[in-house]
Amino acid sequence: MNIRTMLNPLEITALIAVIISLIAIVLYPYSFNKSLVVDVSEPYPQELVTDSYSGGSSIITRINSPDSYKWRCIIRSGQDFPYCSFKLDLINPQSGMGLDLSSYDKITIDYHIDGNAEDTIRLFLRTHEDELTEREDKLSYKFNKLEFKPSRYGSPVTFRMSDFNVAHWWVLERDLPIESSRLDFSEVMFIEVLTGTHSSLGKKEFEIRHITFTGKVISKENFYLIVITILLFSLFLVIGYRLFLLKSAYKHAQSERDLLKDIANHDQLSRLLNRHALDKLFAQVEIDWNIHHINYSLIVADIDHFKSINDNYGHAMGDKVIKNIADILRTYSREQDYIGRWGGEEFVILLPSTSPEAATACAEKLRIYIEAYNWPQDMKITASFGVSSVKEKRTLQEVFAEADRALYHSKANGRNKVTRADKL
């Protein structure tokens, strides 16, 4: 006996899915990688900035280089924190949006610096967040800061994106809540490379060959969520399919019986009880009355001038009117009431444990909803009603006949009315 005779095709598919998922787990650290390189091959706008706007006297100049970003900075005394800065503008000129780096988890900087070995470098990823910053105010962009000592790490150097932190002074300066300190790289507007917080004075030269962001096409969380989902689904298939085979025959037979029962008991146009089902219901009502003395009321309704609707708008419109009337009766009747289509444009509602007064109020409510309905082509559709109740020893056929007489009294007296049989 081989595996193909023990497993059905669906179970073999589930087994293959499990094997592929396990292989994917092993290969994930080495695959599904993506990268974004920022270098001179892309014409990102550049800006050189110094502390001069705040009274400082530091100087920065660009050094021409065909394959890297290169600049010279002379840090001079004159303020507490002198600095110079190189800024790359990542804003798309067409959309005005920055780069979405939220799916990248590492940043690699290939650089060279001539200067004091004890100096640090600051790297800012300036981001826009709708609730915290103003898109038109570039000074408001969030400062996500990373500061490191080049002599310790060498070049190229790789950091995790989570190594960044939001500059504390930026949060305090804007009087923002603590949750504003969370990292969000979904829209990075600028990359900014600055001299360190406590930079030494004098000349320094900087060169950035490229900045590379790396990540996964599928995040680790989503990847393992997909794998777990596949494994659980495969397990469900193996177990569930066996149960399905046992139950499928029974469900099919039950479905056939339900379908036949539905066809036998419901009018196919209105989806209300049909005359056959109502006849059976009337027989049960008589038993309830004779044995348990349960009161019933009966409403008979008829669409006014229905023939003219068919003549003037066509039978398709007539069918639509019947469907809409059925929907109104179903929507605004009580849950315990039985609603049926007696035939043509005539409807019957059987109301258990209901007095003649309550049944009349129900009929009046339905009459109003039908008249107020937004009918197509500005049609004016109304219905007439007759109401009767089971009392004494009468049969339901007698009650129906009495409700029918009340209906025709409504028709004869102008239509769009409710008539109660015992008031005639």
Tab-separated table of C-alpha atoms in Angstrom:
chain	number	residue	atom	x	y	z
A	1	MET	CA	0.000	0.000	0.000
A	2	ASN	CA	1.526	3.345	-1.019
A	3	ILE	CA	0.778	6.862	0.201
A	4	ARG	CA	-1.544	7.626	-2.718
A	5	THR	CA	-3.921	4.828	-1.685
A	6	MET	CA	-3.928	5.979	1.952
A	7	LEU	CA	-4.533	9.690	1.287
A	8	ASN	CA	-7.050	11.410	-0.941
A	9	PRO	CA	-5.901	14.250	-3.265
A	10	LEU	CA	-7.007	16.961	-0.820
A	11	GLU	CA	-4.999	15.418	2.000
A	12	ILE	CA	-1.964	15.042	-0.280
A	13	THR	CA	-2.290	18.766	-1.096
A	14	ALA	CA	-2.410	19.569	2.632
A	15	LEU	CA	0.711	17.453	3.240
A	16	ILE	CA	2.560	19.249	0.427
A	17	ALA	CA	1.514	22.604	1.936
A	18	VAL	CA	2.960	21.547	5.311
A	19	ILE	CA	6.270	20.491	3.725
A	20	ILE	CA	6.532	23.746	1.755
A	21	SER	CA	5.756	25.764	4.910
A	22	LEU	CA	8.525	24.010	6.850
A	23	ILE	CA	11.011	24.616	4.032
A	24	ALA	CA	9.971	28.281	3.944
A	25	ILE	CA	10.641	28.610	7.684
A	26	VAL	CA	14.182	27.291	7.187
A	27	LEU	CA	14.836	29.552	4.183
A	28	TYR	CA	13.161	32.716	5.505
A	29	PRO	CA	16.310	34.262	7.070
A	30	TYR	CA	18.050	33.993	3.679
A	31	SER	CA	15.217	34.954	1.353
A	32	PHE	CA	12.273	37.331	0.821
A	33	ASN	CA	14.791	40.195	1.027
A	34	LYS	CA	14.380	43.647	-0.465
A	35	SER	CA	16.536	46.771	-0.410
A	36	LEU	CA	16.353	50.462	-1.204
A	37	VAL	CA	19.589	52.278	-2.045
A	38	VAL	CA	19.972	56.027	-1.658
A	39	ASP	CA	22.992	57.316	-3.593
A	40	VAL	CA	24.012	59.799	-6.275
A	41	SER	CA	22.394	57.700	-9.017
A	42	GLU	CA	19.088	59.212	-7.972
A	43	PRO	CA	18.714	63.008	-8.274
A	44	TYR	CA	17.621	63.653	-4.704
A	45	PRO	CA	17.789	67.400	-3.921
A	46	GLN	CA	20.607	68.246	-1.499
A	47	GLU	CA	20.907	70.966	1.093
A	48	LEU	CA	23.867	72.091	3.207
A	49	VAL	CA	22.968	73.630	6.549
A	50	THR	CA	25.013	75.147	9.389
A	51	ASP	CA	24.389	76.739	12.746
A	52	SER	CA	24.482	80.199	11.142
A	53	TYR	CA	20.716	80.658	11.385
A	54	SER	CA	21.061	80.535	15.190
A	55	GLY	CA	24.067	82.823	15.391
A	56	GLY	CA	26.824	80.291	14.759
A	57	SER	CA	29.765	80.745	12.392
A	58	SER	CA	30.445	77.196	11.156
A	59	ILE	CA	31.058	76.771	7.425
A	60	ILE	CA	30.041	73.951	5.087
A	61	THR	CA	30.962	73.469	1.408
A	62	ARG	CA	30.152	70.777	-1.106
A	63	ILE	CA	32.994	68.765	-2.641
A	64	ASN	CA	32.296	67.566	-6.173
A	65	SER	CA	32.337	63.802	-6.467
A	66	PRO	CA	30.806	61.687	-9.269
A	67	ASP	CA	30.011	58.645	-7.142
A	68	SER	CA	29.322	59.901	-3.597
A	69	TYR	CA	27.924	62.690	-1.470
A	70	LYS	CA	30.907	64.671	-0.191
A	71	TRP	CA	31.252	67.851	1.833
A	72	ARG	CA	33.681	69.749	4.019
A	73	CYS	CA	32.703	71.278	7.351
A	74	ILE	CA	34.584	73.734	9.540
A	75	ILE	CA	33.127	73.810	13.027
A	76	ARG	CA	33.698	77.100	14.799
A	77	SER	CA	32.872	78.287	18.278
A	78	GLY	CA	30.114	80.802	18.703
A	79	GLN	CA	27.271	78.839	20.252
A	80	ASP	CA	26.778	75.965	22.669
A	81	PHE	CA	26.226	73.272	20.053
A	82	PRO	CA	27.881	74.235	16.756
A	83	TYR	CA	27.140	71.935	13.855
A	84	CYS	CA	26.891	71.469	10.117
A	85	SER	CA	24.469	69.248	8.283
A	86	PHE	CA	23.966	67.520	4.928
A	87	LYS	CA	20.334	66.901	4.001
A	88	LEU	CA	18.768	64.731	1.261
A	89	ASP	CA	15.217	65.592	0.234
A	90	LEU	CA	13.204	62.386	-0.364
A	91	ILE	CA	9.900	64.115	-1.146
A	92	ASN	CA	8.287	63.050	-4.409
A	93	PRO	CA	7.748	66.301	-6.364
A	94	GLN	CA	4.563	64.973	-7.999
A	95	SER	CA	2.747	63.603	-4.958
A	96	GLY	CA	4.416	65.640	-2.230
A	97	MET	CA	4.837	62.409	-0.249
A	98	GLY	CA	7.971	61.058	1.358
A	99	LEU	CA	9.387	57.512	1.163
A	100	ASP	CA	7.623	54.713	3.008
A	101	LEU	CA	10.407	52.917	4.892
A	102	SER	CA	8.104	51.191	7.411
A	103	SER	CA	8.771	47.748	5.933
A	104	TYR	CA	12.565	48.024	6.226
A	105	ASP	CA	14.247	46.860	9.427
A	106	LYS	CA	17.928	47.760	8.842
A	107	ILE	CA	19.948	50.691	7.559
A	108	THR	CA	23.532	50.418	6.234
A	109	ILE	CA	25.758	53.466	5.747
A	110	ASP	CA	28.863	53.274	3.573
A	111	TYR	CA	30.892	56.350	4.532
A	112	HIS	CA	34.321	57.886	5.131
A	113	ILE	CA	35.189	60.702	7.545
A	114	ASP	CA	38.384	62.677	8.046
A	115	GLY	CA	38.365	64.409	11.412
A	116	ASN	CA	38.616	63.900	15.150
A	117	ALA	CA	38.322	60.142	15.893
A	118	GLU	CA	36.398	60.880	19.088
A	119	ASP	CA	33.639	62.767	17.291
A	120	THR	CA	30.222	61.240	16.737
A	121	ILE	CA	27.850	61.434	13.781
A	122	ARG	CA	24.146	62.102	14.044
A	123	LEU	CA	21.753	60.591	11.532
A	124	PHE	CA	18.207	61.934	11.361
A	125	LEU	CA	15.298	60.392	9.492
A	126	ARG	CA	12.831	63.269	9.375
A	127	THR	CA	9.245	62.040	9.104
A	128	HIS	CA	5.802	63.495	8.560
A	129	GLU	CA	2.823	62.299	10.579
A	130	ASP	CA	-0.556	63.904	9.903
A	131	GLU	CA	-1.520	64.332	13.551
A	132	LEU	CA	1.873	65.627	14.710
A	133	THR	CA	3.437	67.648	11.904
A	134	GLU	CA	2.465	70.100	9.196
A	135	ARG	CA	3.248	68.939	5.649
A	136	GLU	CA	4.053	72.472	4.498
A	137	ASP	CA	6.207	73.231	7.548
A	138	LYS	CA	9.442	71.301	7.063
A	139	LEU	CA	10.778	72.465	10.417
A	140	SER	CA	7.959	70.571	12.126
A	141	TYR	CA	8.981	67.160	10.755
A	142	LYS	CA	9.707	64.578	13.415
A	143	PHE	CA	13.357	63.983	14.389
A	144	ASN	CA	14.147	60.250	14.511
A	145	LYS	CA	17.704	60.246	15.758
A	146	LEU	CA	20.650	57.846	15.683
A	147	GLU	CA	24.082	58.963	16.983
A	148	PHE	CA	27.206	56.808	16.823
A	149	LYS	CA	31.006	57.036	16.923
A	150	PRO	CA	32.532	56.084	13.531
A	151	SER	CA	35.809	54.994	15.114
A	152	ARG	CA	33.964	52.290	17.021
A	153	TYR	CA	31.925	50.832	14.132
A	154	GLY	CA	33.963	51.402	10.987
A	155	SER	CA	32.416	51.450	7.532
A	156	PRO	CA	30.095	50.267	6.226
A	157	VAL	CA	27.996	50.119	9.387
A	158	THR	CA	24.579	48.540	9.799
A	159	PHE	CA	21.988	49.462	12.403
A	160	ARG	CA	18.468	48.305	13.067
A	161	MET	CA	15.744	50.819	12.348
A	162	SER	CA	14.595	50.243	15.898
A	163	ASP	CA	17.926	51.710	17.086
A	164	PHE	CA	16.577	55.139	16.195
A	165	ASN	CA	14.739	57.138	18.825
A	166	VAL	CA	12.646	60.263	18.648
A	167	ALA	CA	14.629	63.285	19.801
A	168	HIS	CA	13.479	64.068	23.337
A	169	TRP	CA	13.825	67.814	22.853
A	170	TRP	CA	11.481	67.651	19.836
A	171	VAL	CA	8.738	66.020	21.918
A	172	LEU	CA	9.177	68.490	24.804
A	173	GLU	CA	9.419	71.518	22.542
A	174	ARG	CA	6.065	70.665	20.929
A	175	ASP	CA	4.441	69.609	24.222
A	176	LEU	CA	3.395	66.247	22.791
A	177	PRO	CA	2.148	63.158	24.663
A	178	ILE	CA	4.592	60.332	25.354
A	179	GLU	CA	3.088	58.121	22.637
A	180	SER	CA	4.428	60.637	20.101
A	181	SER	CA	7.879	59.174	20.836
A	182	ARG	CA	7.037	55.985	18.979
A	183	LEU	CA	8.895	55.357	15.738
A	184	ASP	CA	6.949	55.602	12.515
A	185	PHE	CA	8.835	55.461	9.204
A	186	SER	CA	5.801	55.323	6.938
A	187	GLU	CA	6.676	58.694	5.396
A	188	VAL	CA	10.335	59.766	5.572
A	189	MET	CA	10.785	63.238	4.118
A	190	PHE	CA	14.534	63.837	4.680
A	191	ILE	CA	17.720	61.990	5.513
A	192	GLU	CA	20.044	64.295	7.408
A	193	VAL	CA	23.674	63.645	8.390
A	194	LEU	CA	25.038	65.997	11.046
A	195	THR	CA	28.147	66.457	13.095
A	196	GLY	CA	27.854	65.068	16.615
A	197	THR	CA	26.069	66.706	19.531
A	198	HIS	CA	29.399	67.738	21.089
A	199	SER	CA	31.514	68.034	17.980
A	200	SER	CA	35.106	69.180	18.261
A	201	LEU	CA	36.116	72.384	16.516
A	202	GLY	CA	38.006	72.431	13.261
A	203	LYS	CA	37.863	70.988	9.752
A	204	LYS	CA	36.192	67.678	8.902
A	205	GLU	CA	35.442	65.989	5.600
A	206	PHE	CA	32.498	63.660	5.078
A	207	GLU	CA	31.742	61.209	2.299
A	208	ILE	CA	28.573	59.102	2.012
A	209	ARG	CA	28.872	56.544	-0.760
A	210	HIS	CA	25.414	55.104	-0.222
A	211	ILE	CA	22.727	54.540	2.391
A	212	THR	CA	20.915	51.216	2.000
A	213	PHE	CA	17.691	50.187	3.675
A	214	THR	CA	17.039	46.447	3.834
A	215	GLY	CA	14.017	44.465	4.911
A	216	LYS	CA	11.743	41.613	4.055
A	217	VAL	CA	9.157	41.562	1.295
A	218	ILE	CA	6.987	39.880	3.930
A	219	SER	CA	7.541	40.975	7.523
A	220	LYS	CA	8.525	38.313	10.049
A	221	GLU	CA	5.208	38.715	11.846
A	222	ASN	CA	3.160	38.360	8.660
A	223	PHE	CA	5.330	35.505	7.409
A	224	TYR	CA	4.841	33.402	10.531
A	225	LEU	CA	1.169	34.336	10.609
A	226	ILE	CA	0.839	32.998	7.048
A	227	VAL	CA	2.786	29.833	7.905
A	228	ILE	CA	0.737	29.161	11.042
A	229	THR	CA	-2.444	29.788	9.084
A	230	ILE	CA	-1.348	27.309	6.400
A	231	LEU	CA	-0.409	24.676	8.992
A	232	LEU	CA	-3.655	25.067	10.895
A	233	PHE	CA	-5.638	25.073	7.684
A	234	SER	CA	-3.850	21.925	6.516
A	235	LEU	CA	-4.635	20.247	9.822
A	236	PHE	CA	-8.227	21.334	9.462
A	237	LEU	CA	-8.333	19.856	5.964
A	238	VAL	CA	-6.969	16.494	7.069
A	239	ILE	CA	-9.330	16.166	10.015
A	240	GLY	CA	-12.272	18.060	8.592
A	241	TYR	CA	-12.319	16.346	5.227
A	242	ARG	CA	-12.770	12.953	6.853
A	243	LEU	CA	-15.716	14.269	8.831
A	244	PHE	CA	-17.045	15.989	5.740
A	245	LEU	CA	-17.159	12.711	3.830
A	246	LEU	CA	-19.203	11.147	6.630
A	247	LYS	CA	-21.645	14.040	6.809
A	248	SER	CA	-21.893	15.020	3.155
A	249	ALA	CA	-24.423	12.358	2.196
A	250	TYR	CA	-26.672	13.222	5.128
A	251	LYS	CA	-26.411	16.961	4.453
A	252	HIS	CA	-27.193	16.449	0.783
A	253	ALA	CA	-30.302	14.450	1.614
A	254	GLN	CA	-31.343	16.999	4.235
A	255	SER	CA	-30.805	19.830	1.774
A	256	GLU	CA	-32.975	18.082	-0.805
A	257	ARG	CA	-35.717	17.605	1.759
A	258	ASP	CA	-35.502	21.239	2.868
A	259	LEU	CA	-35.634	22.444	-0.726
A	260	LEU	CA	-38.656	20.320	-1.508
A	261	LYS	CA	-40.330	21.478	1.696
A	262	ASP	CA	-39.578	25.115	0.852
A	263	ILE	CA	-40.964	24.707	-2.664
A	264	ALA	CA	-44.028	22.946	-1.297
A	265	ASN	CA	-44.783	25.584	1.350
A	266	HIS	CA	-43.694	28.902	-0.133
A	267	ASP	CA	-44.876	31.016	-3.013
A	268	GLN	CA	-41.894	31.359	-5.362
A	269	LEU	CA	-42.592	34.996	-6.292
A	270	SER	CA	-43.258	36.544	-2.889
A	271	ARG	CA	-41.411	33.969	-0.738
A	272	LEU	CA	-44.437	33.994	1.590
A	273	LEU	CA	-46.387	30.922	2.679
A	274	ASN	CA	-48.451	29.544	-0.196
A	275	ARG	CA	-52.053	28.401	-0.126
A	276	HIS	CA	-51.074	24.780	0.551
A	277	ALA	CA	-49.107	25.820	3.647
A	278	LEU	CA	-51.900	28.138	4.797
A	279	ASP	CA	-54.473	25.324	4.546
A	280	LYS	CA	-52.313	23.174	6.846
A	281	LEU	CA	-51.883	26.130	9.178
A	282	PHE	CA	-55.635	26.741	9.331
A	283	ALA	CA	-56.174	23.118	10.357
A	284	GLN	CA	-53.704	23.549	13.231
A	285	VAL	CA	-55.373	26.813	14.265
A	286	GLU	CA	-58.722	25.055	14.611
A	287	ILE	CA	-57.094	22.454	16.867
A	288	ASP	CA	-55.507	25.197	18.994
A	289	TRP	CA	-58.858	26.931	19.318
A	290	ASN	CA	-60.943	23.836	20.099
A	291	ILE	CA	-58.463	22.310	22.577
A	292	HIS	CA	-56.424	25.193	24.004
A	293	HIS	CA	-58.810	28.113	23.273
A	294	ILE	CA	-56.023	30.190	21.740
A	295	ASN	CA	-57.456	33.312	20.117
A	296	TYR	CA	-56.519	34.103	16.522
A	297	SER	CA	-57.217	37.061	14.315
A	298	LEU	CA	-57.124	37.039	10.534
A	299	ILE	CA	-56.221	39.844	8.124
A	300	VAL	CA	-57.015	39.564	4.440
A	301	ALA	CA	-55.413	42.168	2.154
A	302	ASP	CA	-55.816	42.885	-1.541
A	303	ILE	CA	-53.830	45.259	-3.766
A	304	ASP	CA	-56.106	47.952	-5.157
A	305	HIS	CA	-56.456	48.224	-8.948
A	306	PHE	CA	-53.822	45.565	-9.501
A	307	LYS	CA	-55.086	44.749	-13.003
A	308	SER	CA	-54.428	48.324	-14.111
A	309	ILE	CA	-50.826	48.014	-12.863
A	310	ASN	CA	-50.276	45.000	-15.124
A	311	ASP	CA	-52.079	46.701	-18.012
A	312	ASN	CA	-50.259	50.030	-17.734
A	313	TYR	CA	-46.776	48.957	-16.567
A	314	GLY	CA	-46.493	45.318	-17.610
A	315	HIS	CA	-46.509	42.031	-15.733
A	316	ALA	CA	-42.861	42.413	-14.698
A	317	MET	CA	-43.797	45.557	-12.786
A	318	GLY	CA	-46.800	43.740	-11.345
A	319	ASP	CA	-44.514	41.001	-10.058
A	320	LYS	CA	-42.221	43.636	-8.531
A	321	VAL	CA	-45.171	45.244	-6.740
A	322	ILE	CA	-46.168	41.857	-5.282
A	323	LYS	CA	-42.597	41.279	-4.075
A	324	ASN	CA	-42.404	44.738	-2.488
A	325	ILE	CA	-45.802	44.335	-0.792
A	326	ALA	CA	-44.622	40.969	0.546
A	327	ASP	CA	-41.473	42.639	1.911
A	328	ILE	CA	-43.557	45.320	3.649
A	329	LEU	CA	-45.853	42.728	5.226
A	330	ARG	CA	-42.863	40.672	6.342
A	331	THR	CA	-40.974	43.687	7.732
A	332	TYR	CA	-43.780	45.357	9.665
A	333	SER	CA	-45.681	42.343	10.945
A	334	ARG	CA	-44.782	40.705	14.223
A	335	GLU	CA	-42.320	37.829	14.367
A	336	GLN	CA	-44.986	35.398	15.580
A	337	ASP	CA	-47.446	36.214	12.766
A	338	TYR	CA	-47.931	33.950	9.738
A	339	ILE	CA	-47.957	35.726	6.372
A	340	GLY	CA	-49.040	34.119	3.120
A	341	ARG	CA	-50.024	34.844	-0.437
A	342	TRP	CA	-53.507	33.477	-0.957
A	343	GLY	CA	-53.381	33.948	-4.690
A	344	GLY	CA	-52.957	36.689	-7.288
A	345	GLU	CA	-52.810	40.012	-5.464
A	346	GLU	CA	-54.429	38.737	-2.247
A	347	PHE	CA	-52.528	38.169	1.005
A	348	VAL	CA	-53.409	36.596	4.344
A	349	ILE	CA	-51.936	37.285	7.812
A	350	LEU	CA	-52.759	35.000	10.717
A	351	LEU	CA	-52.126	36.576	14.133
A	352	PRO	CA	-51.940	34.210	17.150
A	353	SER	CA	-53.215	35.369	20.554
A	354	THR	CA	-54.389	38.671	19.088
A	355	SER	CA	-57.600	40.583	19.790
A	356	PRO	CA	-59.698	42.126	16.975
A	357	GLU	CA	-58.605	45.588	18.133
A	358	ALA	CA	-54.901	44.745	17.952
A	359	ALA	CA	-55.323	43.030	14.570
A	360	THR	CA	-57.120	46.096	13.211
A	361	ALA	CA	-54.303	48.351	14.427
A	362	CYS	CA	-51.779	46.054	12.734
A	363	ALA	CA	-53.711	46.165	9.457
A	364	GLU	CA	-53.930	49.949	9.610
A	365	LYS	CA	-50.157	50.191	10.139
A	366	LEU	CA	-49.519	47.974	7.108
A	367	ARG	CA	-51.966	49.999	5.006
A	368	ILE	CA	-50.086	53.197	5.849
A	369	TYR	CA	-46.651	51.682	5.060
A	370	ILE	CA	-47.889	50.408	1.689
A	371	GLU	CA	-49.359	53.775	0.746
A	372	ALA	CA	-46.227	55.668	1.881
A	373	TYR	CA	-43.766	53.343	0.114
A	374	ASN	CA	-41.560	54.968	-2.552
A	375	TRP	CA	-42.978	53.123	-5.536
A	376	PRO	CA	-41.160	53.246	-8.889
A	377	GLN	CA	-42.362	55.534	-11.671
A	378	ASP	CA	-44.361	57.541	-9.087
A	379	MET	CA	-47.022	54.848	-8.953
A	380	LYS	CA	-49.711	55.197	-6.306
A	381	ILE	CA	-50.130	51.748	-4.785
A	382	THR	CA	-52.615	51.072	-1.997
A	383	ALA	CA	-54.250	48.015	-0.477
A	384	SER	CA	-57.582	47.250	1.185
A	385	PHE	CA	-57.927	45.137	4.316
A	386	GLY	CA	-60.522	43.004	6.079
A	387	VAL	CA	-60.139	41.822	9.686
A	388	SER	CA	-61.902	39.031	11.529
A	389	SER	CA	-61.296	36.860	14.616
A	390	VAL	CA	-61.879	33.307	15.799
A	391	LYS	CA	-64.605	33.271	18.426
A	392	GLU	CA	-67.151	30.853	19.779
A	393	LYS	CA	-67.318	27.602	17.780
A	394	ARG	CA	-66.851	28.917	14.262
A	395	THR	CA	-64.517	27.227	11.819
A	396	LEU	CA	-61.586	29.152	10.386
A	397	GLN	CA	-63.241	28.927	6.969
A	398	GLU	CA	-66.109	30.932	8.421
A	399	VAL	CA	-63.658	33.433	9.898
A	400	PHE	CA	-61.941	33.710	6.528
A	401	ALA	CA	-65.237	34.283	4.772
A	402	GLU	CA	-66.076	37.000	7.290
A	403	ALA	CA	-62.687	38.711	6.757
A	404	ASP	CA	-63.239	38.448	3.009
A	405	ARG	CA	-66.584	40.204	3.329
A	406	ALA	CA	-64.913	42.945	5.373
A	407	LEU	CA	-62.253	43.259	2.638
A	408	TYR	CA	-64.846	43.746	-0.064
A	409	HIS	CA	-66.613	46.285	2.121
A	410	SER	CA	-63.303	48.245	2.129
A	411	LYS	CA	-63.131	47.891	-1.661
A	412	ALA	CA	-66.720	49.039	-2.109
A	413	ASN	CA	-66.219	52.087	0.079
A	414	GLY	CA	-63.327	53.724	-1.713
A	415	ARG	CA	-60.462	51.224	-1.230
A	416	ASN	CA	-57.278	51.865	0.788
A	417	LYS	CA	-59.238	51.136	3.974
A	418	VAL	CA	-59.309	48.683	6.886
A	419	THR	CA	-62.673	47.159	7.812
A	420	ARG	CA	-63.292	45.076	10.899
A	421	ALA	CA	-65.874	42.335	10.303
A	422	ASP	CA	-67.667	42.553	13.639
A	423	LYS	CA	-68.261	46.276	13.092
A	424	LEU	CA	-70.301	45.781	9.912
